[in-house]
Amino acid sequence: MQRYRWKSFFVQLSLIGNKKMNVGLKVENYLLYL
């Protein structure tokens, strides 16, 4: 049970990280098009 909890915690962290990365890429693309 503890193991499963840790796993879901890391999955959430990676999802949040991916969202931040996507936002960063969008900002970079936007700046390139200016």
mmCIF file of C-alpha atoms in Angstrom:
data_model
loop_
_atom_site.group_PDB
_atom_site.id
_atom_site.type_symbol
_atom_site.label_atom_id
_atom_site.label_comp_id
_atom_site.label_asym_id
_atom_site.label_seq_id
_atom_site.Cartn_x
_atom_site.Cartn_y
_atom_site.Cartn_z
ATOM 1 C CA MET A 1 0.000 0.000 0.000
ATOM 2 C CA GLN A 2 2.801 2.422 0.933
ATOM 3 C CA ARG A 3 4.565 1.578 -2.310
ATOM 4 C CA TYR A 4 1.490 2.420 -4.366
ATOM 5 C CA ARG A 5 1.178 5.780 -2.633
ATOM 6 C CA TRP A 6 4.786 6.662 -3.453
ATOM 7 C CA LYS A 7 4.250 5.631 -7.054
ATOM 8 C CA SER A 8 1.213 7.868 -7.499
ATOM 9 C CA PHE A 9 3.093 10.729 -5.823
ATOM 10 C CA PHE A 10 5.930 10.464 -8.355
ATOM 11 C CA VAL A 11 3.442 10.186 -11.226
ATOM 12 C CA GLN A 12 1.776 13.419 -10.089
ATOM 13 C CA LEU A 13 5.162 15.133 -9.837
ATOM 14 C CA SER A 14 6.129 14.093 -13.365
ATOM 15 C CA LEU A 15 2.745 15.240 -14.712
ATOM 16 C CA ILE A 16 3.206 18.658 -13.092
ATOM 17 C CA GLY A 17 6.742 18.794 -14.488
ATOM 18 C CA ASN A 18 5.470 17.982 -17.986
ATOM 19 C CA LYS A 19 2.884 20.761 -17.780
ATOM 20 C CA LYS A 20 5.538 23.277 -16.748
ATOM 21 C CA MET A 21 7.806 22.091 -19.579
ATOM 22 C CA ASN A 22 4.978 22.505 -22.108
ATOM 23 C CA VAL A 23 4.278 26.032 -20.863
ATOM 24 C CA GLY A 24 7.980 26.857 -21.120
ATOM 25 C CA LEU A 25 8.116 25.553 -24.688
ATOM 26 C CA LYS A 26 5.055 27.614 -25.647
ATOM 27 C CA VAL A 27 6.625 30.753 -24.173
ATOM 28 C CA GLU A 28 9.858 30.079 -26.084
ATOM 29 C CA ASN A 29 7.979 29.604 -29.350
ATOM 30 C CA TYR A 30 6.011 32.786 -28.729
ATOM 31 C CA LEU A 31 9.193 34.770 -28.108
ATOM 32 C CA LEU A 32 10.751 33.341 -31.275
ATOM 33 C CA TYR A 33 7.767 34.490 -33.351
ATOM 34 C CA LEU A 34 7.866 38.060 -32.003
#
